[in-house]
Amino acid sequence: MKKQLQDIFKGFSKLSREDRLKALKDVGVLQESDLEYLAKGGLRDTSLGEKFIENVIGYFQMPLGVATNFRIDGKDYAIPMAVEETSIVAAVCKSAKWIRESGSITTEVIGNEIIGQIQCAKIKDYADFEKKILLQKKYLIEVSNREVAFGLVRRGGGVRDIHVRRVPRGDGTDMAVIHVLMDPCDAMGANIMNQVCEFLKEPIEQITGEKVTMCILSNLVDTKITRAVVHINKIDPDLAEKIEEASLFAKQDPYRAATNNKGVLNGIDPILVATGNDWRAVEAGIHAYACRDGQYRSITRWYRDQGGLTGVFEAPLVVGTVGGVTALHPTAMMCMKMIGANSANELSRVAAAVGLVQNLGALKALTTVGIIEGHMKLHTKNLALGAGAEETEIPMVQKKLEEILSIRKRISLSNAIDVLKELRANKTSASSVHHSS
Ligand code: MEV
């Protein structure tokens, strides 16, 4: 019988890199051509880079890992994560395993439309401006769909609505801002939205007699919200209370909220990077949404629920599965296939789920053993490398650093340097004893 994805999750982290790749190929997540591509070191030909940006001098290589154990809305995933920070992948796999064994992850996307903005900075009469635009709203939607967004319309999307907002200039007068609401289907939609807004400049100036000052999409997409819910059925009541308390801290205090949300983005950004999505846009949207009531707050919340624990992530998380780098960068294309998301909404739901699960792992560690234990344990290898240890010396330096960590509860690069020095001194004296005897 053909192996299923869930069959390879157990012990995955203990496999060698070759065996991990083979396991992923055996379950059809990767193809032979992907293994060859990775064996060659991924993308090397800089001519593609030249097409993306200017002044290219090479590529920046980032580790690409796989998050295992995820079952989201009943579907198993192997989730690619491109990230440099130690313990992110290990922690999220561990928490996903916990949920897989005693809980569930469900997700949804609420709303379809992204937002574009057309600003008229100085207007004579706001009420008159708004009236004129609303009278011509149907025409503006129709002409945008006919002249610019026709491809999206064919795929079931396109411009759906137009709103007018009054924004105070701060000097007693107002600016007018038109919002264009558009369903981008499986695209992230930035390019097409900017084209629609720039196209509408002329008709809007004609209709209102006012000057359009700028046109650009907004990353605060509060019209399309991704929601992920984690429920753990049975949990130590003391731990559940601690996590609920940590959640309250992140809701009420912006200093803690920033770090909490950074931890959520530890789960989201690596997926966006791996799939060639615009992580800056998502970050900007999430942070802006986090302060929608005037105070920066957590974008996740955890509460005790029927003897268990429930966590919710809710924020804009707009991604694309067509267009842009996603469809051009061979590593992004491979990662897209790997994740197996059939739509941009599915990719968004997966990223939200991983962010929430990452948050759970961080809160559990922070409220129990602390962050250092897990983090530094994995960080010992980086410290050994940083101290200049050779490949053969790394395991011994790591072992010694772990001993120091368990006694002193902290380790640093200077510990690693001392350990390495001692190791080499012992080696030299052992070999001189050997030679003289
Ligand atoms: C570190 O990258 C992320 C954490 O600081 C997140 C958090 O504090 O919730 C551990």
JSON list of C-alpha atoms in Angstrom, two decimals, residues 6 12 57 61 77 107 128 135 144 193-194 213 238 251 268-269 274 283 291 300 361 387 389 397 407 426:
[
{"chain": "A", "resi": 6, "resn": "GLN", "atom": "CA", "xyz": [1.15, 10.92, 8.05]},
{"chain": "A", "resi": 12, "resn": "PHE", "atom": "CA", "xyz": [11.20, 12.58, 10.49]},
{"chain": "A", "resi": 57, "resn": "ILE", "atom": "CA", "xyz": [25.30, 40.10, -7.17]},
{"chain": "A", "resi": 61, "resn": "GLN", "atom": "CA", "xyz": [20.58, 31.17, 0.66]},
{"chain": "A", "resi": 77, "resn": "TYR", "atom": "CA", "xyz": [0.30, 18.84, 5.07]},
{"chain": "A", "resi": 107, "resn": "THR", "atom": "CA", "xyz": [-9.68, 27.45, 9.51]},
{"chain": "A", "resi": 128, "resn": "ASP", "atom": "CA", "xyz": [-20.68, 66.95, -2.80]},
{"chain": "A", "resi": 135, "resn": "LEU", "atom": "CA", "xyz": [-24.12, 58.37, -8.15]},
{"chain": "A", "resi": 144, "resn": "SER", "atom": "CA", "xyz": [-12.94, 48.98, -14.28]},
{"chain": "A", "resi": 193, "resn": "MET", "atom": "CA", "xyz": [-5.48, 46.62, -7.96]},
{"chain": "A", "resi": 194, "resn": "ASN", "atom": "CA", "xyz": [-2.92, 49.37, -8.59]},
{"chain": "A", "resi": 213, "resn": "THR", "atom": "CA", "xyz": [-3.35, 62.85, -5.68]},
{"chain": "A", "resi": 238, "resn": "ASP", "atom": "CA", "xyz": [-2.63, 24.50, 35.40]},
{"chain": "A", "resi": 251, "resn": "LYS", "atom": "CA", "xyz": [-3.93, 41.47, 24.74]},
{"chain": "A", "resi": 268, "resn": "ILE", "atom": "CA", "xyz": [3.81, 32.62, 9.01]},
{"chain": "A", "resi": 269, "resn": "ASP", "atom": "CA", "xyz": [6.76, 34.41, 7.38]},
{"chain": "A", "resi": 274, "resn": "ALA", "atom": "CA", "xyz": [9.21, 29.64, 0.79]},
{"chain": "A", "resi": 283, "resn": "GLU", "atom": "CA", "xyz": [3.39, 41.81, 8.13]},
{"chain": "A", "resi": 291, "resn": "CYS", "atom": "CA", "xyz": [-4.07, 48.06, 16.55]},
{"chain": "A", "resi": 300, "resn": "THR", "atom": "CA", "xyz": [-4.13, 35.55, 18.83]},
{"chain": "A", "resi": 361, "resn": "GLY", "atom": "CA", "xyz": [4.48, 26.39, 21.47]},
{"chain": "A", "resi": 387, "resn": "ALA", "atom": "CA", "xyz": [33.54, 29.57, 18.12]},
{"chain": "A", "resi": 389, "resn": "ALA", "atom": "CA", "xyz": [34.78, 24.36, 15.80]},
{"chain": "A", "resi": 397, "resn": "VAL", "atom": "CA", "xyz": [31.54, 21.10, 22.02]},
{"chain": "A", "resi": 407, "resn": "ILE", "atom": "CA", "xyz": [23.88, 23.51, 35.43]},
{"chain": "A", "resi": 426, "resn": "ASN", "atom": "CA", "xyz": [43.40, 18.31, 25.99]}
]
